[in-house]
Amino acid sequence: MTIRILIKGAVGRMGTNLVKTLAANPNTTLAYAVVHAQAPELGKSVPEFPELTYITDLKEATDFDVAIDFTSPSSTLETLAHCQKLGKPLVIGTTGLSNAEKEQIKAASKDIPIVFAANFSVGMNLMFKLVEKAAKVMGEYSDIEIIEAHHHHKVDAPSGTALALGEHICKALDRDLEQVAVKERNGLIGPRTKEEIGFSTIRAADVIGEHTVWFADIGERVELSHRVSDRITFARGAVHAALWLAQGQEANLYDMTNVLGLDKI
Ligand code: NAD
């Protein structure tokens, strides 16, 4: 059976990779390519699926199996409402959502199955597990720092993935990230506290996504790093999540650790 997927943000950096991934996968096809009302591509045909044209009105998009959204927080909430109304599953990759916006996603997941992940790569989801282990061994006595780098177009900071790494570390150490995260350091700020988790942000050129976590003790340091060299890795992960949802998951909020079965290891 071919799974028919709606892509919201179809001409964005992630959207174009998602459309390519659907075209290359024999189990998937593009149902709708939804773009911003101002997109120059609106009304033109989709190169990989010439029988389809780019549309902007979600109301025209009702006949699909799963939606995938990598856009912006306000746009993602529109897609969320649309999928909730139709009872369709949704994969969300957008980052930079506020806590209130995340609560709306959680509330909608009572009605529809949703995969919402800060990072859809297999390697980063493995790294989430590795930082939990490292935190359990070294976290209580070492200084923990998270360094991330992304391309100069990225609008949110620290990255959703850096914050997710912080959440996984805090889960292992029974700390509250809101309380211990230090996202800026400037001026006479005094010495570092033992519990804090520092975030450093680099924005430069075309870097797709790099994250390093330090567990630093006096005399030694463990560094765990992950680097993405092609966005296609996120796109393949998101399509994998869509296929997993299409198998008939119950309404709930899932992440990639559920999709990949890493929650069981
Ligand atoms: P991008 O700016 O290249 O693409 C976003 C697209 O969404 C644009 O084409 C924009 O016009 C479109 N858009 C915005 N509002 C819209 C609306 N109302 N209707 C239709 N289209 C709309 O950005 P990107 O690099 O593709 O990233 C998109 C999001 O995905 C960001 O939040 C980014 O941080 C996130 N991201 C997540 C992962 C992950 O693994 N979770 C990986 C990469 C990027």
PDB file of C-alpha atoms and ligand atoms in Angstrom:
ATOM      1  CA  MET A   1       0.000   0.000   0.000  1.00  0.00           C
ATOM      2  CA  THR A   2       1.318   3.460  -0.901  1.00  0.00           C
ATOM      3  CA  ILE A   3       1.090   6.036   1.885  1.00  0.00           C
ATOM      4  CA  ARG A   4      -0.098   9.461   0.687  1.00  0.00           C
ATOM      5  CA  ILE A   5       1.691  12.270   2.464  1.00  0.00           C
ATOM      6  CA  LEU A   6       0.936  15.993   2.735  1.00  0.00           C
ATOM      7  CA  ILE A   7       4.069  18.148   3.015  1.00  0.00           C
ATOM      8  CA  LYS A   8       3.591  21.599   4.578  1.00  0.00           C
ATOM      9  CA  GLY A   9       6.431  23.968   3.732  1.00  0.00           C
ATOM     10  CA  ALA A  10       7.202  21.964   0.582  1.00  0.00           C
ATOM     11  CA  VAL A  11       9.693  24.460  -0.901  1.00  0.00           C
ATOM     12  CA  GLY A  12      11.700  25.061   2.287  1.00  0.00           C
ATOM     13  CA  ARG A  13      15.132  23.526   2.965  1.00  0.00           C
ATOM     14  CA  MET A  14      13.521  20.558   4.721  1.00  0.00           C
ATOM     15  CA  GLY A  15      10.419  20.529   2.494  1.00  0.00           C
ATOM     16  CA  THR A  16      12.417  20.004  -0.711  1.00  0.00           C
ATOM     17  CA  ASN A  17      14.336  17.139   0.920  1.00  0.00           C
ATOM     18  CA  LEU A  18      11.048  15.616   2.106  1.00  0.00           C
ATOM     19  CA  VAL A  19       9.548  15.722  -1.404  1.00  0.00           C
ATOM     20  CA  LYS A  20      12.735  14.094  -2.811  1.00  0.00           C
ATOM     21  CA  THR A  21      12.567  11.401  -0.134  1.00  0.00           C
ATOM     22  CA  LEU A  22       8.922  10.607  -0.961  1.00  0.00           C
ATOM     23  CA  ALA A  23       9.802  10.347  -4.665  1.00  0.00           C
ATOM     24  CA  ALA A  24      12.635   7.904  -3.922  1.00  0.00           C
ATOM     25  CA  ASN A  25      10.589   5.670  -1.606  1.00  0.00           C
ATOM     26  CA  PRO A  26       8.339   3.072  -3.319  1.00  0.00           C
ATOM     27  CA  ASN A  27       6.025   3.000  -0.252  1.00  0.00           C
ATOM     28  CA  THR A  28       5.199   6.711  -0.281  1.00  0.00           C
ATOM     29  CA  THR A  29       3.779   9.358  -2.571  1.00  0.00           C
ATOM     30  CA  LEU A  30       3.098  13.075  -2.314  1.00  0.00           C
ATOM     31  CA  ALA A  31      -0.578  13.880  -1.734  1.00  0.00           C
ATOM     32  CA  TYR A  32      -0.245  17.680  -1.405  1.00  0.00           C
ATOM     33  CA  ALA A  33       2.633  20.173  -1.499  1.00  0.00           C
ATOM     34  CA  VAL A  34       1.494  23.107   0.653  1.00  0.00           C
ATOM     35  CA  VAL A  35       3.497  26.338   0.494  1.00  0.00           C
ATOM     36  CA  HIS A  36       3.308  29.856   1.922  1.00  0.00           C
ATOM     37  CA  ALA A  37       0.767  32.151   0.180  1.00  0.00           C
ATOM     38  CA  GLN A  38       3.682  34.367  -0.974  1.00  0.00           C
ATOM     39  CA  ALA A  39       5.798  31.502  -2.370  1.00  0.00           C
ATOM     40  CA  PRO A  40       6.765  32.077  -6.038  1.00  0.00           C
ATOM     41  CA  GLU A  41       6.215  28.340  -6.644  1.00  0.00           C
ATOM     42  CA  LEU A  42       2.464  28.594  -5.833  1.00  0.00           C
ATOM     43  CA  GLY A  43       0.406  27.129  -8.723  1.00  0.00           C
ATOM     44  CA  LYS A  44       3.494  25.668 -10.467  1.00  0.00           C
ATOM     45  CA  SER A  45       3.957  21.922 -10.808  1.00  0.00           C
ATOM     46  CA  VAL A  46       6.090  19.964  -8.312  1.00  0.00           C
ATOM     47  CA  PRO A  47       9.231  18.798 -10.195  1.00  0.00           C
ATOM     48  CA  GLU A  48       9.259  15.266  -8.695  1.00  0.00           C
ATOM     49  CA  PHE A  49       5.451  14.884  -8.998  1.00  0.00           C
ATOM     50  CA  PRO A  50       4.508  16.856 -12.162  1.00  0.00           C
ATOM     51  CA  GLU A  51       0.825  15.849 -11.887  1.00  0.00           C
ATOM     52  CA  LEU A  52       0.607  17.968  -8.675  1.00  0.00           C
ATOM     53  CA  THR A  53       0.814  21.753  -8.285  1.00  0.00           C
ATOM     54  CA  TYR A  54       1.903  23.654  -5.177  1.00  0.00           C
ATOM     55  CA  ILE A  55      -1.136  24.848  -3.205  1.00  0.00           C
ATOM     56  CA  THR A  56      -1.452  27.143  -0.174  1.00  0.00           C
ATOM     57  CA  ASP A  57      -4.978  26.596   1.198  1.00  0.00           C
ATOM     58  CA  LEU A  58      -5.026  23.665   3.619  1.00  0.00           C
ATOM     59  CA  LYS A  59      -8.797  23.424   3.166  1.00  0.00           C
ATOM     60  CA  GLU A  60      -8.103  21.972  -0.325  1.00  0.00           C
ATOM     61  CA  ALA A  61      -5.983  19.227   1.239  1.00  0.00           C
ATOM     62  CA  THR A  62      -8.229  16.585   2.758  1.00  0.00           C
ATOM     63  CA  ASP A  63      -7.359  13.308   1.006  1.00  0.00           C
ATOM     64  CA  PHE A  64      -4.079  12.097   2.548  1.00  0.00           C
ATOM     65  CA  ASP A  65      -2.828   9.535   5.095  1.00  0.00           C
ATOM     66  CA  VAL A  66      -0.236  11.506   7.127  1.00  0.00           C
ATOM     67  CA  ALA A  67       0.952  15.148   7.177  1.00  0.00           C
ATOM     68  CA  ILE A  68       4.557  16.257   7.724  1.00  0.00           C
ATOM     69  CA  ASP A  69       5.276  19.835   8.831  1.00  0.00           C
ATOM     70  CA  PHE A  70       8.697  21.502   9.008  1.00  0.00           C
ATOM     71  CA  THR A  71       7.738  25.197   8.845  1.00  0.00           C
ATOM     72  CA  SER A  72       7.330  27.755  11.655  1.00  0.00           C
ATOM     73  CA  PRO A  73       5.482  27.583  14.991  1.00  0.00           C
ATOM     74  CA  SER A  74       2.359  29.508  13.840  1.00  0.00           C
ATOM     75  CA  SER A  75       2.145  27.519  10.596  1.00  0.00           C
ATOM     76  CA  THR A  76       2.591  24.231  12.470  1.00  0.00           C
ATOM     77  CA  LEU A  77      -0.326  25.083  14.759  1.00  0.00           C
ATOM     78  CA  GLU A  78      -2.527  25.628  11.661  1.00  0.00           C
ATOM     79  CA  THR A  79      -1.514  22.186  10.361  1.00  0.00           C
ATOM     80  CA  LEU A  80      -2.177  20.733  13.800  1.00  0.00           C
ATOM     81  CA  ALA A  81      -5.744  22.126  13.826  1.00  0.00           C
ATOM     82  CA  HIS A  82      -6.317  20.838  10.268  1.00  0.00           C
ATOM     83  CA  CYS A  83      -5.132  17.304  11.110  1.00  0.00           C
ATOM     84  CA  GLN A  84      -7.122  17.293  14.343  1.00  0.00           C
ATOM     85  CA  LYS A  85     -10.286  18.296  12.430  1.00  0.00           C
ATOM     86  CA  LEU A  86      -9.727  15.514   9.866  1.00  0.00           C
ATOM     87  CA  GLY A  87      -8.490  12.932  12.405  1.00  0.00           C
ATOM     88  CA  LYS A  88      -5.196  12.467  10.481  1.00  0.00           C
ATOM     89  CA  PRO A  89      -1.760  11.653  11.961  1.00  0.00           C
ATOM     90  CA  LEU A  90       0.941  14.331  11.934  1.00  0.00           C
ATOM     91  CA  VAL A  91       4.765  14.463  12.008  1.00  0.00           C
ATOM     92  CA  ILE A  92       6.144  17.753  13.362  1.00  0.00           C
ATOM     93  CA  GLY A  93       9.777  18.810  12.912  1.00  0.00           C
ATOM     94  CA  THR A  94       9.410  22.555  13.514  1.00  0.00           C
ATOM     95  CA  THR A  95      11.533  23.891  16.380  1.00  0.00           C
ATOM     96  CA  GLY A  96      11.397  27.071  18.442  1.00  0.00           C
ATOM     97  CA  LEU A  97       7.869  26.473  19.793  1.00  0.00           C
ATOM     98  CA  SER A  98       6.980  28.104  23.115  1.00  0.00           C
ATOM     99  CA  ASN A  99       5.884  25.973  26.068  1.00  0.00           C
ATOM    100  CA  ALA A 100       2.271  27.109  25.462  1.00  0.00           C
ATOM    101  CA  GLU A 101       2.500  26.002  21.811  1.00  0.00           C
ATOM    102  CA  LYS A 102       3.950  22.645  22.874  1.00  0.00           C
ATOM    103  CA  GLU A 103       0.999  22.266  25.254  1.00  0.00           C
ATOM    104  CA  GLN A 104      -1.372  22.703  22.282  1.00  0.00           C
ATOM    105  CA  ILE A 105       0.406  19.845  20.482  1.00  0.00           C
ATOM    106  CA  LYS A 106       0.132  17.698  23.601  1.00  0.00           C
ATOM    107  CA  ALA A 107      -3.596  18.471  23.908  1.00  0.00           C
ATOM    108  CA  ALA A 108      -4.218  17.572  20.234  1.00  0.00           C
ATOM    109  CA  SER A 109      -2.401  14.251  20.707  1.00  0.00           C
ATOM    110  CA  LYS A 110      -5.394  13.087  22.762  1.00  0.00           C
ATOM    111  CA  ASP A 111      -7.287  13.002  19.434  1.00  0.00           C
ATOM    112  CA  ILE A 112      -4.621  12.116  16.828  1.00  0.00           C
ATOM    113  CA  PRO A 113      -1.234  10.354  16.841  1.00  0.00           C
ATOM    114  CA  ILE A 114       1.633  12.851  16.544  1.00  0.00           C
ATOM    115  CA  VAL A 115       5.394  12.353  16.235  1.00  0.00           C
ATOM    116  CA  PHE A 116       7.086  15.555  17.428  1.00  0.00           C
ATOM    117  CA  ALA A 117      10.868  15.474  17.544  1.00  0.00           C
ATOM    118  CA  ALA A 118      13.576  18.110  17.805  1.00  0.00           C
ATOM    119  CA  ASN A 119      15.795  15.913  15.639  1.00  0.00           C
ATOM    120  CA  PHE A 120      14.800  13.144  13.216  1.00  0.00           C
ATOM    121  CA  SER A 121      18.261  11.647  12.620  1.00  0.00           C
ATOM    122  CA  VAL A 122      19.011   8.155  13.934  1.00  0.00           C
ATOM    123  CA  GLY A 123      22.447   9.286  15.159  1.00  0.00           C
ATOM    124  CA  MET A 124      21.108  12.124  17.298  1.00  0.00           C
ATOM    125  CA  ASN A 125      18.464   9.889  18.828  1.00  0.00           C
ATOM    126  CA  LEU A 126      21.257   7.470  19.742  1.00  0.00           C
ATOM    127  CA  MET A 127      23.154  10.434  21.193  1.00  0.00           C
ATOM    128  CA  PHE A 128      20.152  11.276  23.407  1.00  0.00           C
ATOM    129  CA  LYS A 129      20.636   7.814  24.973  1.00  0.00           C
ATOM    130  CA  LEU A 130      24.433   8.239  25.212  1.00  0.00           C
ATOM    131  CA  VAL A 131      24.211  11.573  27.065  1.00  0.00           C
ATOM    132  CA  GLU A 132      21.782  10.026  29.560  1.00  0.00           C
ATOM    133  CA  LYS A 133      24.329   7.278  30.273  1.00  0.00           C
ATOM    134  CA  ALA A 134      27.225   9.766  30.511  1.00  0.00           C
ATOM    135  CA  ALA A 135      25.174  11.977  32.840  1.00  0.00           C
ATOM    136  CA  LYS A 136      24.431   9.014  35.109  1.00  0.00           C
ATOM    137  CA  VAL A 137      28.167   8.217  35.375  1.00  0.00           C
ATOM    138  CA  MET A 138      29.788  11.695  35.381  1.00  0.00           C
ATOM    139  CA  GLY A 139      26.940  14.213  35.617  1.00  0.00           C
ATOM    140  CA  GLU A 140      26.890  14.804  39.366  1.00  0.00           C
ATOM    141  CA  TYR A 141      30.519  15.957  39.565  1.00  0.00           C
ATOM    142  CA  SER A 142      31.396  17.251  36.087  1.00  0.00           C
ATOM    143  CA  ASP A 143      30.657  20.576  34.381  1.00  0.00           C
ATOM    144  CA  ILE A 144      28.171  19.980  31.547  1.00  0.00           C
ATOM    145  CA  GLU A 145      28.258  22.247  28.486  1.00  0.00           C
ATOM    146  CA  ILE A 146      26.347  21.952  25.202  1.00  0.00           C
ATOM    147  CA  ILE A 147      27.824  23.580  22.095  1.00  0.00           C
ATOM    148  CA  GLU A 148      25.820  23.793  18.876  1.00  0.00           C
ATOM    149  CA  ALA A 149      26.412  25.212  15.392  1.00  0.00           C
ATOM    150  CA  HIS A 150      23.891  25.876  12.597  1.00  0.00           C
ATOM    151  CA  HIS A 151      23.615  27.808   9.313  1.00  0.00           C
ATOM    152  CA  HIS A 152      23.144  31.589   9.343  1.00  0.00           C
ATOM    153  CA  HIS A 153      19.430  31.402   8.373  1.00  0.00           C
ATOM    154  CA  LYS A 154      18.372  29.616  11.572  1.00  0.00           C
ATOM    155  CA  VAL A 155      15.970  31.801  13.595  1.00  0.00           C
ATOM    156  CA  ASP A 156      15.806  30.067  16.994  1.00  0.00           C
ATOM    157  CA  ALA A 157      18.566  29.578  19.582  1.00  0.00           C
ATOM    158  CA  PRO A 158      19.685  27.447  21.286  1.00  0.00           C
ATOM    159  CA  SER A 159      18.614  24.822  18.759  1.00  0.00           C
ATOM    160  CA  GLY A 160      15.709  22.534  19.600  1.00  0.00           C
ATOM    161  CA  THR A 161      18.178  19.641  19.544  1.00  0.00           C
ATOM    162  CA  ALA A 162      20.542  21.354  22.021  1.00  0.00           C
ATOM    163  CA  LEU A 163      17.583  21.896  24.363  1.00  0.00           C
ATOM    164  CA  ALA A 164      16.501  18.266  23.881  1.00  0.00           C
ATOM    165  CA  LEU A 165      20.043  17.136  24.814  1.00  0.00           C
ATOM    166  CA  GLY A 166      19.698  19.288  27.955  1.00  0.00           C
ATOM    167  CA  GLU A 167      16.315  17.689  28.733  1.00  0.00           C
ATOM    168  CA  HIS A 168      17.751  14.167  28.415  1.00  0.00           C
ATOM    169  CA  ILE A 169      20.681  15.061  30.700  1.00  0.00           C
ATOM    170  CA  CYS A 170      18.312  16.636  33.237  1.00  0.00           C
ATOM    171  CA  LYS A 171      16.067  13.548  33.136  1.00  0.00           C
ATOM    172  CA  ALA A 172      19.075  11.379  34.064  1.00  0.00           C
ATOM    173  CA  LEU A 173      20.157  13.767  36.859  1.00  0.00           C
ATOM    174  CA  ASP A 174      16.683  14.622  38.157  1.00  0.00           C
ATOM    175  CA  ARG A 175      17.243  18.338  37.430  1.00  0.00           C
ATOM    176  CA  ASP A 176      14.833  20.887  35.931  1.00  0.00           C
ATOM    177  CA  LEU A 177      16.317  22.335  32.716  1.00  0.00           C
ATOM    178  CA  GLU A 178      14.387  25.594  33.175  1.00  0.00           C
ATOM    179  CA  GLN A 179      16.214  26.059  36.497  1.00  0.00           C
ATOM    180  CA  VAL A 180      19.734  25.020  35.452  1.00  0.00           C
ATOM    181  CA  ALA A 181      20.066  26.142  31.799  1.00  0.00           C
ATOM    182  CA  VAL A 182      22.447  29.072  31.218  1.00  0.00           C
ATOM    183  CA  LYS A 183      21.854  30.265  27.657  1.00  0.00           C
ATOM    184  CA  GLU A 184      23.924  33.478  27.727  1.00  0.00           C
ATOM    185  CA  ARG A 185      27.133  34.564  29.492  1.00  0.00           C
ATOM    186  CA  ASN A 186      28.320  38.156  29.267  1.00  0.00           C
ATOM    187  CA  GLY A 187      30.146  40.528  31.659  1.00  0.00           C
ATOM    188  CA  LEU A 188      30.923  39.945  35.343  1.00  0.00           C
ATOM    189  CA  ILE A 189      28.747  36.903  35.850  1.00  0.00           C
ATOM    190  CA  GLY A 190      30.723  35.223  38.654  1.00  0.00           C
ATOM    191  CA  PRO A 191      31.952  31.653  38.788  1.00  0.00           C
ATOM    192  CA  ARG A 192      30.094  28.742  37.269  1.00  0.00           C
ATOM    193  CA  THR A 193      27.685  26.841  39.521  1.00  0.00           C
ATOM    194  CA  LYS A 194      28.043  23.068  39.714  1.00  0.00           C
ATOM    195  CA  GLU A 195      24.473  22.333  38.590  1.00  0.00           C
ATOM    196  CA  GLU A 196      24.254  24.674  35.622  1.00  0.00           C
ATOM    197  CA  ILE A 197      24.185  23.382  32.058  1.00  0.00           C
ATOM    198  CA  GLY A 198      25.725  25.926  29.696  1.00  0.00           C
ATOM    199  CA  PHE A 199      24.629  26.422  26.068  1.00  0.00           C
ATOM    200  CA  SER A 200      26.909  27.966  23.438  1.00  0.00           C
ATOM    201  CA  THR A 201      25.527  28.883  20.020  1.00  0.00           C
ATOM    202  CA  ILE A 202      27.406  29.300  16.737  1.00  0.00           C
ATOM    203  CA  ARG A 203      25.603  30.589  13.611  1.00  0.00           C
ATOM    204  CA  ALA A 204      27.714  30.374  10.479  1.00  0.00           C
ATOM    205  CA  ALA A 205      27.325  29.957   6.724  1.00  0.00           C
ATOM    206  CA  ASP A 206      25.880  26.596   5.631  1.00  0.00           C
ATOM    207  CA  VAL A 207      26.441  24.414   8.725  1.00  0.00           C
ATOM    208  CA  ILE A 208      23.482  21.996   8.759  1.00  0.00           C
ATOM    209  CA  GLY A 209      23.656  20.914  12.404  1.00  0.00           C
ATOM    210  CA  GLU A 210      26.478  20.111  14.847  1.00  0.00           C
ATOM    211  CA  HIS A 211      26.141  19.362  18.546  1.00  0.00           C
ATOM    212  CA  THR A 212      28.795  18.543  21.146  1.00  0.00           C
ATOM    213  CA  VAL A 213      28.217  17.825  24.829  1.00  0.00           C
ATOM    214  CA  TRP A 214      31.073  18.170  27.326  1.00  0.00           C
ATOM    215  CA  PHE A 215      31.225  16.325  30.616  1.00  0.00           C
ATOM    216  CA  ALA A 216      34.298  18.111  32.016  1.00  0.00           C
ATOM    217  CA  ASP A 217      36.045  17.161  35.245  1.00  0.00           C
ATOM    218  CA  ILE A 218      39.391  18.462  36.535  1.00  0.00           C
ATOM    219  CA  GLY A 219      41.962  16.401  34.602  1.00  0.00           C
ATOM    220  CA  GLU A 220      39.687  14.771  32.019  1.00  0.00           C
ATOM    221  CA  ARG A 221      36.768  15.470  29.712  1.00  0.00           C
ATOM    222  CA  VAL A 222      34.334  13.318  27.752  1.00  0.00           C
ATOM    223  CA  GLU A 223      32.962  14.900  24.564  1.00  0.00           C
ATOM    224  CA  LEU A 224      30.044  13.414  22.655  1.00  0.00           C
ATOM    225  CA  SER A 225      29.532  14.885  19.180  1.00  0.00           C
ATOM    226  CA  HIS A 226      27.123  14.533  16.298  1.00  0.00           C
ATOM    227  CA  ARG A 227      27.397  16.207  12.893  1.00  0.00           C
ATOM    228  CA  VAL A 228      24.914  16.264  10.032  1.00  0.00           C
ATOM    229  CA  SER A 229      26.314  16.731   6.530  1.00  0.00           C
ATOM    230  CA  ASP A 230      23.044  16.357   4.559  1.00  0.00           C
ATOM    231  CA  ARG A 231      19.439  17.361   5.477  1.00  0.00           C
ATOM    232  CA  ILE A 232      18.245  14.215   3.733  1.00  0.00           C
ATOM    233  CA  THR A 233      18.972  12.362   7.007  1.00  0.00           C
ATOM    234  CA  PHE A 234      16.214  14.399   8.787  1.00  0.00           C
ATOM    235  CA  ALA A 235      13.866  13.930   5.819  1.00  0.00           C
ATOM    236  CA  ARG A 236      14.336  10.141   5.784  1.00  0.00           C
ATOM    237  CA  GLY A 237      13.711  10.039   9.546  1.00  0.00           C
ATOM    238  CA  ALA A 238      10.514  12.090   9.212  1.00  0.00           C
ATOM    239  CA  VAL A 239       9.207   9.865   6.379  1.00  0.00           C
ATOM    240  CA  HIS A 240      10.086   6.802   8.479  1.00  0.00           C
ATOM    241  CA  ALA A 241       8.000   8.359  11.302  1.00  0.00           C
ATOM    242  CA  ALA A 242       5.102   8.990   8.884  1.00  0.00           C
ATOM    243  CA  LEU A 243       5.157   5.346   7.729  1.00  0.00           C
ATOM    244  CA  TRP A 244       5.231   4.234  11.378  1.00  0.00           C
ATOM    245  CA  LEU A 245       2.165   6.406  12.141  1.00  0.00           C
ATOM    246  CA  ALA A 246       0.394   5.027   9.064  1.00  0.00           C
ATOM    247  CA  GLN A 247       0.692   1.525  10.529  1.00  0.00           C
ATOM    248  CA  GLY A 248      -2.163   2.614  12.820  1.00  0.00           C
ATOM    249  CA  GLN A 249      -0.649   4.035  16.028  1.00  0.00           C
ATOM    250  CA  GLU A 250      -3.094   5.159  18.694  1.00  0.00           C
ATOM    251  CA  ALA A 251      -3.667   8.853  19.426  1.00  0.00           C
ATOM    252  CA  ASN A 252      -0.696   9.941  21.562  1.00  0.00           C
ATOM    253  CA  LEU A 253       2.405  12.127  21.522  1.00  0.00           C
ATOM    254  CA  TYR A 254       5.451  10.201  20.281  1.00  0.00           C
ATOM    255  CA  ASP A 255       9.052  11.090  19.486  1.00  0.00           C
ATOM    256  CA  MET A 256      11.764   9.395  17.409  1.00  0.00           C
ATOM    257  CA  THR A 257      12.868   7.189  20.297  1.00  0.00           C
ATOM    258  CA  ASN A 258       9.403   5.558  20.066  1.00  0.00           C
ATOM    259  CA  VAL A 259       9.577   5.301  16.262  1.00  0.00           C
ATOM    260  CA  LEU A 260      13.055   3.725  16.346  1.00  0.00           C
ATOM    261  CA  GLY A 261      12.290   1.496  19.351  1.00  0.00           C
ATOM    262  CA  LEU A 262      15.124   3.157  21.335  1.00  0.00           C
ATOM    263  CA  ASP A 263      12.768   3.624  24.284  1.00  0.00           C
ATOM    264  CA  LYS A 264      13.146  -0.138  24.856  1.00  0.00           C
ATOM    265  CA  ILE A 265      16.976  -0.254  25.083  1.00  0.00           C
TER     266      ILE A 265
HETATM  267  P1  NAD B   1      12.983  26.991   5.730  1.00  0.00           P
HETATM  268  O1  NAD B   1      12.795  28.425   6.114  1.00  0.00           O
HETATM  269  O2  NAD B   1      13.925  26.657   4.629  1.00  0.00           O
HETATM  270  O3  NAD B   1      11.557  26.345   5.346  1.00  0.00           O
HETATM  271  C1  NAD B   1      10.360  26.615   6.008  1.00  0.00           C
HETATM  272  C2  NAD B   1       9.279  26.726   4.942  1.00  0.00           C
HETATM  273  O4  NAD B   1       8.012  26.831   5.572  1.00  0.00           O
HETATM  274  C3  NAD B   1       9.453  27.986   4.056  1.00  0.00           C
HETATM  275  O5  NAD B   1       9.414  27.599   2.696  1.00  0.00           O
HETATM  276  C4  NAD B   1       8.256  28.849   4.444  1.00  0.00           C
HETATM  277  O6  NAD B   1       7.760  29.643   3.367  1.00  0.00           O
HETATM  278  C5  NAD B   1       7.252  27.753   4.823  1.00  0.00           C
HETATM  279  N1  NAD B   1       6.117  28.282   5.574  1.00  0.00           N
HETATM  280  C6  NAD B   1       6.125  29.138   6.639  1.00  0.00           C
HETATM  281  N2  NAD B   1       4.858  29.386   7.003  1.00  0.00           N
HETATM  282  C7  NAD B   1       4.052  28.675   6.171  1.00  0.00           C
HETATM  283  C8  NAD B   1       2.656  28.545   6.041  1.00  0.00           C
HETATM  284  N3  NAD B   1       1.808  29.194   6.861  1.00  0.00           N
HETATM  285  N4  NAD B   1       2.164  27.732   5.065  1.00  0.00           N
HETATM  286  C9  NAD B   1       2.979  27.069   4.238  1.00  0.00           C
HETATM  287  N5  NAD B   1       4.337  27.168   4.299  1.00  0.00           N
HETATM  288  C10 NAD B   1       4.837  27.975   5.266  1.00  0.00           C
HETATM  289  O7  NAD B   1      13.372  26.250   7.076  1.00  0.00           O
HETATM  290  P2  NAD B   1      13.963  24.761   7.256  1.00  0.00           P
HETATM  291  O8  NAD B   1      15.443  24.831   7.396  1.00  0.00           O
HETATM  292  O9  NAD B   1      13.349  23.852   6.250  1.00  0.00           O
HETATM  293  O10 NAD B   1      13.419  24.427   8.731  1.00  0.00           O
HETATM  294  C11 NAD B   1      12.021  24.440   9.013  1.00  0.00           C
HETATM  295  C12 NAD B   1      11.830  24.095  10.486  1.00  0.00           C
HETATM  296  O11 NAD B   1      12.263  22.749  10.717  1.00  0.00           O
HETATM  297  C13 NAD B   1      12.638  24.964  11.459  1.00  0.00           C
HETATM  298  O12 NAD B   1      11.883  25.150  12.629  1.00  0.00           O
HETATM  299  C14 NAD B   1      13.862  24.121  11.736  1.00  0.00           C
HETATM  300  O13 NAD B   1      14.490  24.416  12.964  1.00  0.00           O
HETATM  301  C15 NAD B   1      13.233  22.748  11.768  1.00  0.00           C
HETATM  302  N6  NAD B   1      14.143  21.617  11.541  1.00  0.00           N
HETATM  303  C16 NAD B   1      13.932  20.528  12.315  1.00  0.00           C
HETATM  304  C17 NAD B   1      14.688  19.393  12.122  1.00  0.00           C
HETATM  305  C18 NAD B   1      14.377  18.170  12.941  1.00  0.00           C
HETATM  306  O14 NAD B   1      15.036  17.124  12.760  1.00  0.00           O
HETATM  307  N7  NAD B   1      13.367  18.224  13.819  1.00  0.00           N
HETATM  308  C19 NAD B   1      15.687  19.380  11.145  1.00  0.00           C
HETATM  309  C20 NAD B   1      15.882  20.516  10.362  1.00  0.00           C
HETATM  310  C21 NAD B   1      15.090  21.643  10.562  1.00  0.00           C
END
